[in-house]
Structures are given as structure tokens and as C-alpha cells.
Coordinates of C-alpha atoms in Angstrom, one line a residue:
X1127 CA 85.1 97.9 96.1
X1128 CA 84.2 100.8 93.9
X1129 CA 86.7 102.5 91.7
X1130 CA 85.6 105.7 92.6
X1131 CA 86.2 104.7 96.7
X1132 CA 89.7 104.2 96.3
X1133 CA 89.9 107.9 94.7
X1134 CA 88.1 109.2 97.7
X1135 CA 90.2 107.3 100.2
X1136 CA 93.4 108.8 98.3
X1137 CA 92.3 112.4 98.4
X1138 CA 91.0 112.4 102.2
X1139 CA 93.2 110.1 103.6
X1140 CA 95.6 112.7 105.1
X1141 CA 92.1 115.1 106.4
X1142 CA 89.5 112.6 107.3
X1143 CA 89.1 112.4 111.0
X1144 CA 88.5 108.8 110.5
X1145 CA 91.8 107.8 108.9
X1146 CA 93.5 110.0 111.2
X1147 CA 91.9 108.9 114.3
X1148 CA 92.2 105.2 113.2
X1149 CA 95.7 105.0 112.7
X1150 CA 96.2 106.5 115.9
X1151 CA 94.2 104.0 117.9
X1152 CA 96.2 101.3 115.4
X1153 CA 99.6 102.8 116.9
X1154 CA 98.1 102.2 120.1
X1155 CA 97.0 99.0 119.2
X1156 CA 100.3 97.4 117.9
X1157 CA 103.8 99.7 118.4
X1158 CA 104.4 98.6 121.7
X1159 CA 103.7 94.9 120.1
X1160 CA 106.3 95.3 117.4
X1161 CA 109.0 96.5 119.8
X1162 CA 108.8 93.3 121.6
X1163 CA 109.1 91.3 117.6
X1164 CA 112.3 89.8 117.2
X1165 CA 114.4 92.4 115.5
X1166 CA 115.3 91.4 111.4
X1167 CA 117.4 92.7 109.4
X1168 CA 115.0 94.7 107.4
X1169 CA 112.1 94.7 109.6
X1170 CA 109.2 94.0 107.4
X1171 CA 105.7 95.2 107.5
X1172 CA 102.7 93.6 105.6
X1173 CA 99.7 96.3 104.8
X1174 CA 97.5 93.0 104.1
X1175 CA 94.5 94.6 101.7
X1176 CA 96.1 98.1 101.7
X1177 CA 94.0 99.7 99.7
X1178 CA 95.7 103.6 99.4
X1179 CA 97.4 103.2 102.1
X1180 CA 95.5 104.9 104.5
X1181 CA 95.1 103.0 107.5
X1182 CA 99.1 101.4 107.0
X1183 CA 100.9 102.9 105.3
X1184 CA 102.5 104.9 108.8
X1185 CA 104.6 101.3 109.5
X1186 CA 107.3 102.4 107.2
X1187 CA 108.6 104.3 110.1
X1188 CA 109.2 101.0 112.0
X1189 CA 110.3 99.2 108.6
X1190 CA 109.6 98.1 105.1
X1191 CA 106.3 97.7 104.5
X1192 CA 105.1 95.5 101.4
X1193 CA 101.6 96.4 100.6
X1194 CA 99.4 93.8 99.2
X1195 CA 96.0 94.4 97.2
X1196 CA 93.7 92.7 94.7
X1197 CA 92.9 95.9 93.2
X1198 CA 95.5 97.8 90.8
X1199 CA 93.9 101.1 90.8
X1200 CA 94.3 100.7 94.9
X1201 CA 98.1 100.4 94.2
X1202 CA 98.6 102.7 91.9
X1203 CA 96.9 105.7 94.0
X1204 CA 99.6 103.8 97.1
X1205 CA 102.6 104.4 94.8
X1206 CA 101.5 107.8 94.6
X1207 CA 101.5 108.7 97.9
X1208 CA 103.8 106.0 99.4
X1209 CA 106.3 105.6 97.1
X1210 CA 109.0 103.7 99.0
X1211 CA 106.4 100.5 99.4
X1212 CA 106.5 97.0 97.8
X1213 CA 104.1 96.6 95.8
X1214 CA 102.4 93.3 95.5
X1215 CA 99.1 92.7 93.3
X1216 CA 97.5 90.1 94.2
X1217 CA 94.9 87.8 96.8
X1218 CA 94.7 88.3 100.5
X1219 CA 93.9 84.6 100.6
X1220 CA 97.2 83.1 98.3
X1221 CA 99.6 85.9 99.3
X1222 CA 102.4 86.1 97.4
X1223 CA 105.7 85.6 100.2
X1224 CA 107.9 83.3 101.6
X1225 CA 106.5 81.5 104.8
X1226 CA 107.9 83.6 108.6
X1227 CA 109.0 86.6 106.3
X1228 CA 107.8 89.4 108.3
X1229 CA 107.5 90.5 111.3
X1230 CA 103.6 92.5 111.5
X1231 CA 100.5 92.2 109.3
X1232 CA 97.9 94.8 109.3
X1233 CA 94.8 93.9 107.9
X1234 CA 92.4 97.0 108.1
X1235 CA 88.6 96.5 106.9
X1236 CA 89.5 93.8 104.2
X1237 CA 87.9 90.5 105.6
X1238 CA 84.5 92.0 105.3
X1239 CA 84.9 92.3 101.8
X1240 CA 82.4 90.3 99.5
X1241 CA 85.6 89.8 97.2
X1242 CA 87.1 87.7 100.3
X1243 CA 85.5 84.5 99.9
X1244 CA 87.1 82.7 102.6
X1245 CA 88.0 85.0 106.1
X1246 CA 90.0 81.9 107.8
X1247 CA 92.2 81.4 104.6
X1248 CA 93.1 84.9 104.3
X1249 CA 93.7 84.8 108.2
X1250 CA 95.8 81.4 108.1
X1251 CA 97.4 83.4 105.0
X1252 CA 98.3 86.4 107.1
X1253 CA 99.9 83.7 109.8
X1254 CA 101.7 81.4 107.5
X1255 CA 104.3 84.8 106.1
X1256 CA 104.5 86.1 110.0
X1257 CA 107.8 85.4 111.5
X1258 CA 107.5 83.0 114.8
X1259 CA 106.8 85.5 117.5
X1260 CA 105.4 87.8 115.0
X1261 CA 102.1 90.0 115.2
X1262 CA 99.0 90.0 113.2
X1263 CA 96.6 92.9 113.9
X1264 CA 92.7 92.9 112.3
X1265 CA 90.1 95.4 112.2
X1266 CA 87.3 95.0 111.1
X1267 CA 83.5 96.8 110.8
X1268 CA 81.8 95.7 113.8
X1269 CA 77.9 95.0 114.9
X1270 CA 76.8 92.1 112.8
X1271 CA 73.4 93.1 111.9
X1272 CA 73.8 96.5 110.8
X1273 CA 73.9 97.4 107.3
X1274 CA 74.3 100.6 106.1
X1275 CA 74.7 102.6 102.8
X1276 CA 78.4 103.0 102.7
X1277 CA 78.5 98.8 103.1
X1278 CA 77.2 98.9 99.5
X1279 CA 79.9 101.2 98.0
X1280 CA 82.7 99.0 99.9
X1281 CA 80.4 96.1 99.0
X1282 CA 80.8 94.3 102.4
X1283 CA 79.3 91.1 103.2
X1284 CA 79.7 90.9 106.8
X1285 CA 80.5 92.1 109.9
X1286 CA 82.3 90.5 113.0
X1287 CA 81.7 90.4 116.8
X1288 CA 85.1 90.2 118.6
X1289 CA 84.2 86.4 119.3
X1290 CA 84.3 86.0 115.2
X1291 CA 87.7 88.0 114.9
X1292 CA 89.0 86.4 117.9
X1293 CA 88.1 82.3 116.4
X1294 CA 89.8 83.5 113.1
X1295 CA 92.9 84.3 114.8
X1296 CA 93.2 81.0 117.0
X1297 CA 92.0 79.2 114.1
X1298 CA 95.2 80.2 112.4
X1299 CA 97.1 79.1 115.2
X1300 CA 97.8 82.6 116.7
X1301 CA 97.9 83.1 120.6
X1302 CA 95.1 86.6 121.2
X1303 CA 97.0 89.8 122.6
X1304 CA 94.4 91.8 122.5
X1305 CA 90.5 92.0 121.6
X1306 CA 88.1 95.2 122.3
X1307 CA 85.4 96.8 120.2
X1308 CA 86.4 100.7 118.9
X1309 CA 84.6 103.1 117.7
X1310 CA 81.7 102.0 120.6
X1311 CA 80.1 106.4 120.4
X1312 CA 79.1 105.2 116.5
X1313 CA 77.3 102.4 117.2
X1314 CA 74.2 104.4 117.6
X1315 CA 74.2 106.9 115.3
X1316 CA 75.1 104.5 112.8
X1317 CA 72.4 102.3 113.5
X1318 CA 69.9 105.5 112.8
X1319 CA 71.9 106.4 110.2
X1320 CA 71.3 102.9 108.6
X1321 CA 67.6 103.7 109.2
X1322 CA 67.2 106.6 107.0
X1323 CA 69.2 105.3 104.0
X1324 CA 67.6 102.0 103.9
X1325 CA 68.2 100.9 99.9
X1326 CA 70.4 104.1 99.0
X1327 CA 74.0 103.8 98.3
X1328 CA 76.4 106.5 99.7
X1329 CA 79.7 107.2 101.0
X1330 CA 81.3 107.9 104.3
X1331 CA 83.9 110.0 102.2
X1332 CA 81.7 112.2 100.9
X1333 CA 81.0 114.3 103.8
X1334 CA 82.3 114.8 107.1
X1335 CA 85.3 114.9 106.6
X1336 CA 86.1 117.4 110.0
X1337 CA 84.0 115.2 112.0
X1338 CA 81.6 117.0 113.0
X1339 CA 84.1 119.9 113.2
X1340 CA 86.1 118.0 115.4
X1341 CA 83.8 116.4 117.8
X1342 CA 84.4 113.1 116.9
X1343 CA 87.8 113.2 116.7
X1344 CA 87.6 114.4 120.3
X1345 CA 85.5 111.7 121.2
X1346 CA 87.8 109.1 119.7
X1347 CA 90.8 110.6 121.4
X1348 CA 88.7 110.1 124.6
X1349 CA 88.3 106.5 123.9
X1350 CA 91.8 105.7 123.0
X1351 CA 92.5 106.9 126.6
X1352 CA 90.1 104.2 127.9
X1353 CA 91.3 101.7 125.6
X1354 CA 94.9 102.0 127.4
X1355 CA 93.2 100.3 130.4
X1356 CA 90.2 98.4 129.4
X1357 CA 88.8 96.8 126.2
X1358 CA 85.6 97.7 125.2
X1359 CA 82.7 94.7 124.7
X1360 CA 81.8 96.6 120.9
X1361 CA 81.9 99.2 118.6
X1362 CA 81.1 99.9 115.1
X1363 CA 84.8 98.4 114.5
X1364 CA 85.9 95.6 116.3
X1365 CA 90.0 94.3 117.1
X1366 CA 92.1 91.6 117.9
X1367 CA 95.5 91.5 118.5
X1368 CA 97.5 88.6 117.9
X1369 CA 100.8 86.9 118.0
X1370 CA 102.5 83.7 116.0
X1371 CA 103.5 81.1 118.7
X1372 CA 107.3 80.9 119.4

């Protein structure tokens, strides 16, 4: 990803409605998951891809999170802000930690990432350090065929349909909790969005930071309500849910 992305994810993270909303709906997601983990003594979190911390960094008030990235500038700017992290530099696909060491990994937008050669490795990476009974949690962009300016900054190379999320998490062994698209009032705006800035590169981070002066915060906070009794078929992001057999 571009230098200059991490900077903007470190200086919004705290103000953009989309980090805000997101790791709302990822508390949703997974804190009534990681009550039911068998307890360790530390609990330990794995931000898989972390980035700035911006989407999972917030764990670290249910334990010890190590965050993981490729990218030392990512880490650095994480340090900053989150300075009672592990630190680990290094590959989503060899990850650097004992086999069942912790209890959760979070992997937020990382699989789509050019740099990620290989989403099943990094996936049977993410299950091989989760303790037995442990939970892995992905997100990823949604909507396979859309591409869209801001895929060029974060130099994506795909997207996933739940079914694609869902078969890299049994193909790592893992039992699926929970699967649902997110994000589903994007879809079309995005997809005209993608119209307008065909060949241009731009960043979400750039602008909108209030969400349309809170709209779609609104809107998300409406859809995390419907998430709490049905899954949704898409969205712009998709998730699964999954746990480490016994």
C-alpha cells in the first residue's frame, strides 16, 4: 500500500466515520465470540495485517494484542498511537508465533492486498497460531467486479463474495460462525462512484471524513441493528466468522 495511506489512516483513524463505524460492527462481530474462548493467562490478540491500528487496535481492552505488518512505516505510526502493542514486522503468510498461541485473529482488509500472494496460506497462517477453540474474524472489500479508484492507492487485487471468504476459512480447517455482507447501502454508490473515476487514482481518506455529515454513520448504525438478527447476502465489505475446532 502507499506510504502516504498509512499517514492518512493514522491521522483519521480516530474521526473517520468509516473506522469508527467499522470497529463497531467488528465488536458486534466478535466480543460475544471471545467471551466464550477459553480464558489464557494473558489473553492474546493477533491484529493480523494491522496496518495503524485502526480497525484493531480496540482488542487490547480484552487482552494483549500483537500486531503484525509487512510494512514498517504501518508499525511505526501503530507504536505511536498504540503503544502497549507487540510489534511484529513481518508476512501475513509465515507469521512469526508459536502454533495455538492466541486466542483471536483480526484480519481487516489485508487479503485483498496484491502484496498477499497466496489468501489460503495467510488464512491457514491465521489458524495454525489460534488456540483450539479460538476465533478468526476476516473482512474483506466485497463485490468482486468492482474496481474503484481507492483500490489503486491500497493496490488491491481482489475482492471476495462471502462464498470465497467462507472456503478460505474451512479450507484452513476452521468451523464458520458467522458469514454476512456489511456495508450492503455502499454497494451502489460505489459502483457509480467507480464509474466516474474510471483510470484515476484517489483516496477514500481524503474526503468525507463526517460521512456525509453523519448520514452514513446513521445508516451503518441502522445496519448493525439488522445484522444482530440476520446476515446480509452482500455489501461492499463482506465477513466471516470463524472458530478453530476443539
Amino acid at each position: 500500500m502507499d506510504a502516504d495511506e498509512y499517514r492518512r489512516m493514522a491521522a483519521v483513524e480516530q474521526t473517520h466515520w468509516w473506522y469508527r463505524s467499522t470497529r463497531a460492527l467488528l465488536r458486534q462481530m466478535i466480543v460475544n465470540q471471545l467471551r466464550q474462548v477459553t480464558q489464557s493467562a494473558p489473553r492474546r490478540l493477533l491484529d493480523a495485517g494491522c496496518g495503524t491500528g485502526a480497525a484493531g487496535a480496540w482488542m487490547s481492552e480484552f487482552g494483549s494484542v500483537i500486531a503484525l505488518d509487512a510494512e514498517a512505516d504501518a508499525l511505526n505510526l501503530y507504536r505511536l498511537a498504540h503503544p502497549d502493542a507487540r510489534m511484529i514486522h513481518g508476512d501475513i503468510s509465515s507469521i512469526d508465533l508459536p502454533d495455538d498461541y492466541v486466542n483471536v485473529a483480526l484480519c481487516v482488509t489485508v487479503l485483498y492486498h496484491a502484496e498477499v500472494v497466496d489468501p489460503q496460506k495467510a488464512v491457514n497462517e491465521m489458524a495454525r497460531v489460534v488456540i483450539p477453540g479460538g476465533v478468526v474474524c476476516l473482512m474483506e472489500p466485497g463485490v468482486r467486479r468492482l474496481r474503484r479508484s481507492h483500490d489503486q492507492v491500497t493496490h488491491a487485487a481482489r475482492r471476495f463474495s462471502r462464498h470465497e471468504l467462507e472456503t478460505l476459512a474451512a479450507n484452513a480447517g476452521l468451523d464458520i460462525i458467522r458469514s454476512t455482507g456489511a456495508y450492503s447501502f455502499l454497494v451502489l454508490p460505489a459502483w457509480l462512484k467507480s464509474r466516474v473515476e474510471r483510470n484515476t487514482t484517489s483516496s477514500d481518506l481524503d474526503n468525507n471524513t463526517s460521512g456525509l455529515f453523519g448520514l452514513l454513520g446513521l445508516l451503518a448504525r441502522f445496519e448493525r441493528r439488522i445484522l444482530r438478527v440476520v446476515s446480509l447476502p452482500f455489501g461492499l465489505s463482506v465477513i466471516v466468522v470463524a472458530r478453530k475446532k476443539s
